[in-house]
PDB file of C-alpha atoms in Angstrom:
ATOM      1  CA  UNK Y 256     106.715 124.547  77.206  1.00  0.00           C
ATOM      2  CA  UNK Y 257     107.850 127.979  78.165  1.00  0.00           C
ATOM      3  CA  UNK Y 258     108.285 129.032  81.684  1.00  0.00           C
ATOM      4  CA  UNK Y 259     109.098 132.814  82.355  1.00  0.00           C
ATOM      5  CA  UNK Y 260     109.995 134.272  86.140  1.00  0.00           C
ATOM      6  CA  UNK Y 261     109.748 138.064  86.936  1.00  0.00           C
ATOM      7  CA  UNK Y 262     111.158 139.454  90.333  1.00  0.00           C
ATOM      8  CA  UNK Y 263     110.459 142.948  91.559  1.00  0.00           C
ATOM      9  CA  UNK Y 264     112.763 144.088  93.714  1.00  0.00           C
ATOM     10  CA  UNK Y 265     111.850 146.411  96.087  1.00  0.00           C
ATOM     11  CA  UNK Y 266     115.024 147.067  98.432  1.00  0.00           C
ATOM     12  CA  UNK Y 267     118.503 146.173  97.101  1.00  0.00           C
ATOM     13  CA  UNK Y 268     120.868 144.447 100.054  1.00  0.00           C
ATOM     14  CA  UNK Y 269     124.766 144.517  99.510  1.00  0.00           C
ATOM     15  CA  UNK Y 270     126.218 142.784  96.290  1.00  0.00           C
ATOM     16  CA  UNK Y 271     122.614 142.152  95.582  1.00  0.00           C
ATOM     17  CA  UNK Y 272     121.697 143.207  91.564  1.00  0.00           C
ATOM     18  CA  UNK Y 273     120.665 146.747  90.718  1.00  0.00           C
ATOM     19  CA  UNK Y 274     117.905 145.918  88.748  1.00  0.00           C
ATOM     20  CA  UNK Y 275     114.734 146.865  89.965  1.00  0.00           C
ATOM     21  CA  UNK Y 276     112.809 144.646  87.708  1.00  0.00           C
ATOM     22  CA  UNK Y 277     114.764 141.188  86.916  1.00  0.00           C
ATOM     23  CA  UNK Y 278     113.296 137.942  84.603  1.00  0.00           C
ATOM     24  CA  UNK Y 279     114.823 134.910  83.448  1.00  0.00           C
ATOM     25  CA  UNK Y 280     113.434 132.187  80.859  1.00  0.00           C
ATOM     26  CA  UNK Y 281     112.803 128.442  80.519  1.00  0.00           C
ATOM     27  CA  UNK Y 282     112.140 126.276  77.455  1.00  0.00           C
ATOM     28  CA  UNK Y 283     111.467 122.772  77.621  1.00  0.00           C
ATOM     29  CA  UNK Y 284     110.071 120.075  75.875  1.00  0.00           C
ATOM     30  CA  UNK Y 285     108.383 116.663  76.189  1.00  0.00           C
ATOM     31  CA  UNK Y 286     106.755 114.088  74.539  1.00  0.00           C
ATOM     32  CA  UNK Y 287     104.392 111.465  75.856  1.00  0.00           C
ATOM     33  CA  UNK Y 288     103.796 107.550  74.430  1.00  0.00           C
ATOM     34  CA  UNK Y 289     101.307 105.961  76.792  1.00  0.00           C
ATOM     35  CA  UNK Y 290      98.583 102.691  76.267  1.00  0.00           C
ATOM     36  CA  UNK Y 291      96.276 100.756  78.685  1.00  0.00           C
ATOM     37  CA  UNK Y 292      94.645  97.178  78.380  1.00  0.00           C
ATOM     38  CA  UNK Y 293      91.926  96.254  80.501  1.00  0.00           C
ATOM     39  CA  UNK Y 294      90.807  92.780  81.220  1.00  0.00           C
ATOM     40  CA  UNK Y 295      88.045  91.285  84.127  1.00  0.00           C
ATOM     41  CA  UNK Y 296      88.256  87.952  85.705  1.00  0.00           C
ATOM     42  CA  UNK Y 297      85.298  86.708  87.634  1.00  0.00           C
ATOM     43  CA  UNK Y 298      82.724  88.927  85.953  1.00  0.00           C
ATOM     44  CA  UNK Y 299      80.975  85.660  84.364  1.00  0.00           C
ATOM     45  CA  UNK Y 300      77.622  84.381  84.649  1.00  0.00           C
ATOM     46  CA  UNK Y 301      76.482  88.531  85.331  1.00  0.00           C
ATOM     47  CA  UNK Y 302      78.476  88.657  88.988  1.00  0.00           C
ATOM     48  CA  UNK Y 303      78.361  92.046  90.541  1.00  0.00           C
ATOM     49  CA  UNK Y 304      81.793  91.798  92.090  1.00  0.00           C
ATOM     50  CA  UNK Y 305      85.051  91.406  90.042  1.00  0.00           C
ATOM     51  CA  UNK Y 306      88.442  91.860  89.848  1.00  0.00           C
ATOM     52  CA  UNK Y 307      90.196  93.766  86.868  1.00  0.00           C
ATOM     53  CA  UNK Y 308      93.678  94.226  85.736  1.00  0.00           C
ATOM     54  CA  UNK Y 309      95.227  97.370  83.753  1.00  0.00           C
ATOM     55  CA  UNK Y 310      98.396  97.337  82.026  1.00  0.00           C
ATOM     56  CA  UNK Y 311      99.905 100.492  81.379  1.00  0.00           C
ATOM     57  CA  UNK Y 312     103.079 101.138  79.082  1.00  0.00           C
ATOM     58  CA  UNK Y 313     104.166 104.628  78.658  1.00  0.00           C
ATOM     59  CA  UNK Y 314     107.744 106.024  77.119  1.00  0.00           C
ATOM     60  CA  UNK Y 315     108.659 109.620  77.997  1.00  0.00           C
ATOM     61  CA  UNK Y 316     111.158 111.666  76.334  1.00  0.00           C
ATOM     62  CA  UNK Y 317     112.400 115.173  78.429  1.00  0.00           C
ATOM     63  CA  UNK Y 318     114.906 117.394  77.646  1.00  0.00           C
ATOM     64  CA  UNK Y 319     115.259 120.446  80.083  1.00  0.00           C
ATOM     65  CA  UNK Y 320     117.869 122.644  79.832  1.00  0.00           C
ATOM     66  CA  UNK Y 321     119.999 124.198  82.549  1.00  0.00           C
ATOM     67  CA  UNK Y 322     119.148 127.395  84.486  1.00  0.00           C
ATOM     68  CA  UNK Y 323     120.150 129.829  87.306  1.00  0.00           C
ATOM     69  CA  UNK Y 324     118.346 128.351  90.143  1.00  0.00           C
ATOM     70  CA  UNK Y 325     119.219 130.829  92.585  1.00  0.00           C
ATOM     71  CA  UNK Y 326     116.261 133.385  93.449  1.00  0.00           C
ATOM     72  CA  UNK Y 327     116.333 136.895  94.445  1.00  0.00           C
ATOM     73  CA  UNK Y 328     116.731 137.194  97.601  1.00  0.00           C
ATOM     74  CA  UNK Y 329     118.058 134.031  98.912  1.00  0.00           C
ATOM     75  CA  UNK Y 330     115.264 131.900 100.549  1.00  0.00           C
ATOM     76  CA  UNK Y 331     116.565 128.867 101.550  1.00  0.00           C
ATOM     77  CA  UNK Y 332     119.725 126.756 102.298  1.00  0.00           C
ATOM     78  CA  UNK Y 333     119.691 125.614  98.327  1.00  0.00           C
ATOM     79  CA  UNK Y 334     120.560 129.744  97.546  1.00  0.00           C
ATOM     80  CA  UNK Y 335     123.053 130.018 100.252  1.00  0.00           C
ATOM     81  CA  UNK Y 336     125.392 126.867  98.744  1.00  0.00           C
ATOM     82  CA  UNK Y 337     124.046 124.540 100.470  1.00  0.00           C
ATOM     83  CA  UNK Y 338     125.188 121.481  99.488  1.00  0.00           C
ATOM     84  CA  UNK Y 339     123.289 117.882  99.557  1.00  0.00           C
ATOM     85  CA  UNK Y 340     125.709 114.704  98.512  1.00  0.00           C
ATOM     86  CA  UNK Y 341     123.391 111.823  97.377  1.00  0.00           C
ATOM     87  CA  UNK Y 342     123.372 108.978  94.703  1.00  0.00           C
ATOM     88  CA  UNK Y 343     120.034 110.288  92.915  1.00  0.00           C
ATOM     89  CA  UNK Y 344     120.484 108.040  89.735  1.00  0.00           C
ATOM     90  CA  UNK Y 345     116.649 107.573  89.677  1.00  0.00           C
ATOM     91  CA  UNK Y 346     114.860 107.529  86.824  1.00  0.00           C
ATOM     92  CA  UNK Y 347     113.257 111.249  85.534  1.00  0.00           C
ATOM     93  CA  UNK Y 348     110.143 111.890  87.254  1.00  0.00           C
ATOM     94  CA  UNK Y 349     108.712 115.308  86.936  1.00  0.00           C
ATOM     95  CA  UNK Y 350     108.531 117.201  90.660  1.00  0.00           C
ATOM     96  CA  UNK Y 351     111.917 115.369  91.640  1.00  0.00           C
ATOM     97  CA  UNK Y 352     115.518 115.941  91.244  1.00  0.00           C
ATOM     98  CA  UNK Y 353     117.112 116.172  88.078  1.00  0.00           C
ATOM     99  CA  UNK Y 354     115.458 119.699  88.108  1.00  0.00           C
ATOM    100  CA  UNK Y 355     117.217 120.943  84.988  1.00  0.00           C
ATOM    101  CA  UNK Y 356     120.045 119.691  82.541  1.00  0.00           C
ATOM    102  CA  UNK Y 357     117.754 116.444  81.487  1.00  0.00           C
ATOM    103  CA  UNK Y 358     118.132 114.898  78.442  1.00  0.00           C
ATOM    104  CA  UNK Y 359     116.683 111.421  78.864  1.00  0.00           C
ATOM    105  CA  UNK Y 360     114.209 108.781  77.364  1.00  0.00           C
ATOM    106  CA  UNK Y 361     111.778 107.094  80.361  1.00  0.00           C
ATOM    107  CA  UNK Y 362     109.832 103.880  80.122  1.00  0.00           C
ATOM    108  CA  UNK Y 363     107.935 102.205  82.399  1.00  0.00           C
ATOM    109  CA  UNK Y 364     104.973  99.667  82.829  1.00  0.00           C
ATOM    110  CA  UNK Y 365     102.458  99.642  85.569  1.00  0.00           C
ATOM    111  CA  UNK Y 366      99.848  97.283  86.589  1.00  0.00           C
ATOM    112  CA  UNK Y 367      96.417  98.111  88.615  1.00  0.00           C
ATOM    113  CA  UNK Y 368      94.477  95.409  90.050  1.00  0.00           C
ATOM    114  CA  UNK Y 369      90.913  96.759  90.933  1.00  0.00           C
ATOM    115  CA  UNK Y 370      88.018  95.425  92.470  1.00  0.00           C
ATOM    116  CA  UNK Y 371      84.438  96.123  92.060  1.00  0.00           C
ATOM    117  CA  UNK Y 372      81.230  95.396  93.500  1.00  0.00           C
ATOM    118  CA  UNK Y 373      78.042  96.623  94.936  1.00  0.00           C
ATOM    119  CA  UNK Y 374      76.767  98.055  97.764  1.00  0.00           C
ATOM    120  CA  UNK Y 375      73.981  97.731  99.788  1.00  0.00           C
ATOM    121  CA  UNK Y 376      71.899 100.199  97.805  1.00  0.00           C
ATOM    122  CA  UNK Y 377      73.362  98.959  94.334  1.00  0.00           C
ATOM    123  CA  UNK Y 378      75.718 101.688  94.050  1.00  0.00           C
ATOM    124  CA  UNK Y 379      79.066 100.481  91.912  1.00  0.00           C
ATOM    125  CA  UNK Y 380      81.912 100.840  94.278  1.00  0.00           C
ATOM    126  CA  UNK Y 381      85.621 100.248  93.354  1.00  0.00           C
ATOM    127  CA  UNK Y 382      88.793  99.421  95.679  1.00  0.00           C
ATOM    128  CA  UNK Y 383      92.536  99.488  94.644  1.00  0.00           C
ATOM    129  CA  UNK Y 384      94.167  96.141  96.012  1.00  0.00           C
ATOM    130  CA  UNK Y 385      97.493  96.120  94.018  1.00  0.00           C
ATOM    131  CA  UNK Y 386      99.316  99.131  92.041  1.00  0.00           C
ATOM    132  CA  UNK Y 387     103.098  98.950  90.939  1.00  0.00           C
ATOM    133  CA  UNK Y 388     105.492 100.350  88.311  1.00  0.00           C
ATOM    134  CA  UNK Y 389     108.519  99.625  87.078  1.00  0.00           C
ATOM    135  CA  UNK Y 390     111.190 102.291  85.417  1.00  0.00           C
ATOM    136  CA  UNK Y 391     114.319 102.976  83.911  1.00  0.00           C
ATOM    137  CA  UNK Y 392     115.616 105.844  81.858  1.00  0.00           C
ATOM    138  CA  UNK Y 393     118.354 106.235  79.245  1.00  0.00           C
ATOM    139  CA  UNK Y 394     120.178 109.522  79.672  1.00  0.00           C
ATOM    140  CA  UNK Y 395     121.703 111.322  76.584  1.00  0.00           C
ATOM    141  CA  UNK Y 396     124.282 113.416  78.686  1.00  0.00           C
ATOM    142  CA  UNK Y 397     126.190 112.730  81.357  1.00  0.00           C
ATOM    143  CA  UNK Y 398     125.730 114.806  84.493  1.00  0.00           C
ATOM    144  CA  UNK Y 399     122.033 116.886  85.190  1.00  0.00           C
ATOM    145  CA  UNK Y 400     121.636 119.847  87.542  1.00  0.00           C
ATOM    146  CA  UNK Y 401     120.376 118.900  91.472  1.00  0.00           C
ATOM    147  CA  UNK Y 402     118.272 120.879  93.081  1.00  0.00           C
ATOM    148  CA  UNK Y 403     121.358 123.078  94.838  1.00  0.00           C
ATOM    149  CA  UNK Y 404     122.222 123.797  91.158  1.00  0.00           C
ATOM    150  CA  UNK Y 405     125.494 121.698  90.946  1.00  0.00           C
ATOM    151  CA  UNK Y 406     126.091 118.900  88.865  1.00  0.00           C
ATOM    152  CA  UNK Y 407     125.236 115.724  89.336  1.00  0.00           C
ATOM    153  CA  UNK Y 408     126.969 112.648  87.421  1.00  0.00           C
ATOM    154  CA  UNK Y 409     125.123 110.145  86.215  1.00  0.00           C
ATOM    155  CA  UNK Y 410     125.747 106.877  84.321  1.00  0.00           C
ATOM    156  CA  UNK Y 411     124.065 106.438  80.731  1.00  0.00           C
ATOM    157  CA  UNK Y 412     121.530 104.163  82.069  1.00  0.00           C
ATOM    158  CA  UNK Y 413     119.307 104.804  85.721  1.00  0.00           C
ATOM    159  CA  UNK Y 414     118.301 102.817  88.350  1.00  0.00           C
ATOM    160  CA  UNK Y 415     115.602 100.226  87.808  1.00  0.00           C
ATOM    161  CA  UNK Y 416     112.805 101.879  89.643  1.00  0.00           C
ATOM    162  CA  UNK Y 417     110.408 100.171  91.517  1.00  0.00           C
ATOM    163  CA  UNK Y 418     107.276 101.145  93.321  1.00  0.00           C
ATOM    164  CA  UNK Y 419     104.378  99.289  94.560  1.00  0.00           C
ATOM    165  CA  UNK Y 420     101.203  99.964  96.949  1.00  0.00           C
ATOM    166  CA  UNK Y 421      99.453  97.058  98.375  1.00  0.00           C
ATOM    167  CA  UNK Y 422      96.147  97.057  99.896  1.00  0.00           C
ATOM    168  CA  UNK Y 423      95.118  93.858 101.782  1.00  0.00           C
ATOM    169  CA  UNK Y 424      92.218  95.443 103.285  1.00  0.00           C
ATOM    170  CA  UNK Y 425      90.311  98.705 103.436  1.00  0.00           C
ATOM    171  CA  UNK Y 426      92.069  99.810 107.047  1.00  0.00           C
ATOM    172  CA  UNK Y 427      95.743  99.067 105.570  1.00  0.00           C
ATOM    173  CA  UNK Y 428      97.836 100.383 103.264  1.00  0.00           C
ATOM    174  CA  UNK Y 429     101.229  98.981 102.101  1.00  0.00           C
ATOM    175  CA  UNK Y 430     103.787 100.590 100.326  1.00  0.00           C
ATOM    176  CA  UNK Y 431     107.459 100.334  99.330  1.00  0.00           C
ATOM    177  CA  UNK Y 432     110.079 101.672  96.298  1.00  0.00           C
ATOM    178  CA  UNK Y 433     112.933 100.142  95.432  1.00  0.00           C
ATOM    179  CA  UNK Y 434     115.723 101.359  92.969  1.00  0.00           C
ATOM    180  CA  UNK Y 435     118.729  98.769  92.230  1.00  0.00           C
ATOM    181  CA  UNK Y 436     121.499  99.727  90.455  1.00  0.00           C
ATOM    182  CA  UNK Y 437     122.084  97.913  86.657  1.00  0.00           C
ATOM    183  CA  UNK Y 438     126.071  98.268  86.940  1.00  0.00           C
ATOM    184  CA  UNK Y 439     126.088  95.752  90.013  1.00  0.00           C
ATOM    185  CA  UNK Y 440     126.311  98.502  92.819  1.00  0.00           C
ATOM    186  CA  UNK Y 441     123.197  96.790  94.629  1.00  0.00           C
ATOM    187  CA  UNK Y 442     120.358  98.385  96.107  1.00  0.00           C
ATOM    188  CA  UNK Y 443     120.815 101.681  96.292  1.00  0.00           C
ATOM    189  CA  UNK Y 444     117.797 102.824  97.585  1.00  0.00           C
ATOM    190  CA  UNK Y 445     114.521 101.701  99.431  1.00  0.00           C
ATOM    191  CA  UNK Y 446     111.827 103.175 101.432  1.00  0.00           C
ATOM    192  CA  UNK Y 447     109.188 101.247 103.148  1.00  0.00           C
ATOM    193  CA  UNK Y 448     105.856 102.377 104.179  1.00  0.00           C
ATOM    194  CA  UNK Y 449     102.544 100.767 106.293  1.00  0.00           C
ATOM    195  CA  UNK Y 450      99.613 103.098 106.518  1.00  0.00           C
ATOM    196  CA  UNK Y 451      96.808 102.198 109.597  1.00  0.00           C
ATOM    197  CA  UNK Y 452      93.536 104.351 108.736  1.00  0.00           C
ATOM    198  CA  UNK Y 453      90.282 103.879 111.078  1.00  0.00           C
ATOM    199  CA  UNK Y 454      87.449 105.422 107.928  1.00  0.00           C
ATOM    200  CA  UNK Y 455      84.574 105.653 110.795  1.00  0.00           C
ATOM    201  CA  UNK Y 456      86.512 107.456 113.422  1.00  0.00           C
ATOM    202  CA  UNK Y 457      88.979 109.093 110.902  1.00  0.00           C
ATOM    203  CA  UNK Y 458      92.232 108.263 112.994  1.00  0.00           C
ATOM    204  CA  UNK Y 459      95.821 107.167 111.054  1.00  0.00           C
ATOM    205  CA  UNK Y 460      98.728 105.912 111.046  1.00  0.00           C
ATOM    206  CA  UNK Y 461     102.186 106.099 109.164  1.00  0.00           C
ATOM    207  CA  UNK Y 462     105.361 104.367 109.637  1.00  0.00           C
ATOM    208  CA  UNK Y 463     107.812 105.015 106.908  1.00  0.00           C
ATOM    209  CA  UNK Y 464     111.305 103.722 106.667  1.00  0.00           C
ATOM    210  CA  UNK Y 465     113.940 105.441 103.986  1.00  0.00           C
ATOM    211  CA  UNK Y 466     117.115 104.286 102.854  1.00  0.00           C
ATOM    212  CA  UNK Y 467     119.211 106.064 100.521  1.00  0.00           C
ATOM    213  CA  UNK Y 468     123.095 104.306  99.911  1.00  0.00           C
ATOM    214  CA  UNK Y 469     125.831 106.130 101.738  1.00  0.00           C
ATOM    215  CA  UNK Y 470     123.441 109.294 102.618  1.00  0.00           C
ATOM    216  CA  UNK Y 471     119.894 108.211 104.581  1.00  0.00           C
ATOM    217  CA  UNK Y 472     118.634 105.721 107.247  1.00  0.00           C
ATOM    218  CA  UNK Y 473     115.517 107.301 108.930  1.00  0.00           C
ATOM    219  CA  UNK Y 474     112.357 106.292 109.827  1.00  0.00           C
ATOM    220  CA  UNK Y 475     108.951 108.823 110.188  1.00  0.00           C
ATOM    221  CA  UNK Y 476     106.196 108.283 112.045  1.00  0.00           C
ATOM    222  CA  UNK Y 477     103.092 110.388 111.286  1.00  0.00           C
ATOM    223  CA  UNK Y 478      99.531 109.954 113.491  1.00  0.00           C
ATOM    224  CA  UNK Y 479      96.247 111.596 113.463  1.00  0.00           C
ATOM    225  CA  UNK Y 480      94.026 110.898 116.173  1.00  0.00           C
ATOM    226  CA  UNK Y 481      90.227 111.809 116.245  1.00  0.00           C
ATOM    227  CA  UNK Y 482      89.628 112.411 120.033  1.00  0.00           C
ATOM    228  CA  UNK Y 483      86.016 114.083 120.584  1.00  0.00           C
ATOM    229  CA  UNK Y 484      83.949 115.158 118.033  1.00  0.00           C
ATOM    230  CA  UNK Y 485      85.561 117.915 117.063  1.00  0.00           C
ATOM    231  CA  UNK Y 486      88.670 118.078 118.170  1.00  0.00           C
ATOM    232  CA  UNK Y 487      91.770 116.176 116.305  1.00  0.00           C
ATOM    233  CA  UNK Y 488      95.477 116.164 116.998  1.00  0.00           C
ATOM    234  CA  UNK Y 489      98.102 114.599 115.041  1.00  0.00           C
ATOM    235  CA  UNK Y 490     102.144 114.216 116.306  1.00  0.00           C
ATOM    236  CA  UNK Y 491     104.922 113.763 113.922  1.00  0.00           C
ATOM    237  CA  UNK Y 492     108.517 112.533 114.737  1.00  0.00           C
ATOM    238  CA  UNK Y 493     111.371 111.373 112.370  1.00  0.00           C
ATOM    239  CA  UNK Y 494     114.945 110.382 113.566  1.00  0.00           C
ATOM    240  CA  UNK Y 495     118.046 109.088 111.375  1.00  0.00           C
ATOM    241  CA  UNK Y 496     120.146 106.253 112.322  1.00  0.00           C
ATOM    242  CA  UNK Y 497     122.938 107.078 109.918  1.00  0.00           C
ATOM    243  CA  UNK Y 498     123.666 109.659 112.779  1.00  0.00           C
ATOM    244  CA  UNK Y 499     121.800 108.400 115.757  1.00  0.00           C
ATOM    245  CA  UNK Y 500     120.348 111.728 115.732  1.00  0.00           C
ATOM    246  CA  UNK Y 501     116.154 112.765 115.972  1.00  0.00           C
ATOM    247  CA  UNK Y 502     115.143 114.936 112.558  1.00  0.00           C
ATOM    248  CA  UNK Y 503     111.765 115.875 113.979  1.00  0.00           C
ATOM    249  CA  UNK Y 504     108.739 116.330 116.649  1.00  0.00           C
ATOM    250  CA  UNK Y 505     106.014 118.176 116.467  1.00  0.00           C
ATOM    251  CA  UNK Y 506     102.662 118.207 117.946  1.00  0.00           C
ATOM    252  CA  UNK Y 507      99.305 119.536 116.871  1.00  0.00           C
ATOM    253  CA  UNK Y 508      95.724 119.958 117.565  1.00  0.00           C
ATOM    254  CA  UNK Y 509      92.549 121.018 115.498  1.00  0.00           C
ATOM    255  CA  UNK Y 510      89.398 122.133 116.752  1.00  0.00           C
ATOM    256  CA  UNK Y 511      86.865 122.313 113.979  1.00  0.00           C
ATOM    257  CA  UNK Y 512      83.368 123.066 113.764  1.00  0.00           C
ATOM    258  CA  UNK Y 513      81.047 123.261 111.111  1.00  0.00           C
ATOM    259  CA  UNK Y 514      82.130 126.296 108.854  1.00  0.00           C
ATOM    260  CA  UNK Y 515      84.961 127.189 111.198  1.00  0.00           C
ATOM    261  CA  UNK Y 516      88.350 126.183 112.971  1.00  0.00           C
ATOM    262  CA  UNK Y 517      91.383 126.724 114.464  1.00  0.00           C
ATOM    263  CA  UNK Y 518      94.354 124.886 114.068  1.00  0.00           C
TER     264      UNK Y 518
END
């Protein structure tokens, strides 16, 4: 892969580059090792409804250099210094932090557990009951680059990596990730998540519990509720208790009509 950023600048600020036109580059690479088995139980004697299990192995190699993350002008807190202290030692996942300086090898097996029937009109239709994943990586260097563009040590092997999503039944949704440490540091991080949804009024419900070792204890709560036809409001609030402190409220409303709204 090659990834290429151009910045016109259109007014210079103080100690800010001269440049009018500025560009920096990105190489990467990655390979991808992935299988699946498939197998039915219950599916004898021509039964519509079924269950059936996939097994999933996959091995991912990455190796992402290091880069100038900073970004012309400064943006956010990340470009003024800003500074976040956490044990990350996760396992390399594309979207998350380490965002540059990776050199590591990534395998994992998942498991889906699907089941299918019919419905009324003879239509196939398909439900996820059970998903989860388990992963490690093996890192070839010692220290990767967080998102604030410091390094970040990390020992030669990750967390173990777990993540699971349980459905007992169509209206809830279970959820939780686990990482525990393989050099007898414990659990070093866990979030915990039960989803409420209402399909034939469209309301929902989150609760969502994080813990991240010596950084994060917070819980979010997340609603969306469908109150006339067209009109739906939804209130967020999170709050830490590693400082007793609330993170967030807000408070919404949507009206929407057929090929219109406002929010």
């Amino acid at each position: 892969g090659y990834r290429e950023t151009v910045f016109r600048v259109d007014h210079t600020v103080p100690n800010g580059p001269p440049e009018r036109y500025l560009g920096r580059q990105l190489f990467d690479t990655k390979v991808d090792l992935a299988g699946a088995w498939a197998r039915d139980y219950g599916r004898e004697g021509g039964s519509t409804s079924f269950m059936r299990h996939i097994f999933r192995p996959e091995v991912t190699y990455w190796n992402l250099p290091w880069y100038n993350p900073n970004r012309y002008p400064d943006f956010d807190p990340f470009d003024k210094g800003w500074v976040a202290r956490a044990n990350r030692n996760l396992p390399i996942r594309e979207g998350d932090e380490p965002v540059g300086g990776v050199n590591g090898l990534t395998y994992a097996i998942s498991n889906d557990i699907l089941w299918r029937s019919q419905n009324q009109q003879g239509q196939a239709t398909v439900r996820d009951l059970l998903w989860f994943r388990l992963s490690q990586t093996n890192f070839f260097n010692s220290s990767s680059m967080g998102l604030d563009g410091t390094a970040q040590h990390h020992h030669p092997f990750s967390d173990f990596w777990g993540e699971m999503q349980f459905f007992p039944i169509k209206q809830v949704a279970l959820g939780s990730n686990v990482g525990v440490s393989p050099y007898k540091e414990a659990f070093e991080r866990a979030d915990f998540k039960v989803t409420l949804l209402d399909q034939r009024l469209q309301n929902y419900l989150s609760v969502n519990y994080i813990y991240v070792k010596d950084f994060a204890k917070q819980i979010n709560i997340e609603t969306y509720l469908n109150l006339f036809r067209s009109v739906k409001t939804w209130v967020t609030y999170g709050h830490t208790f590693q400082t007793n402190n609330q993170l967030e409220e807000r408070y919404g409303i949507v009206f929407q009509r057929q090929c219109w709204g406002v929010v």
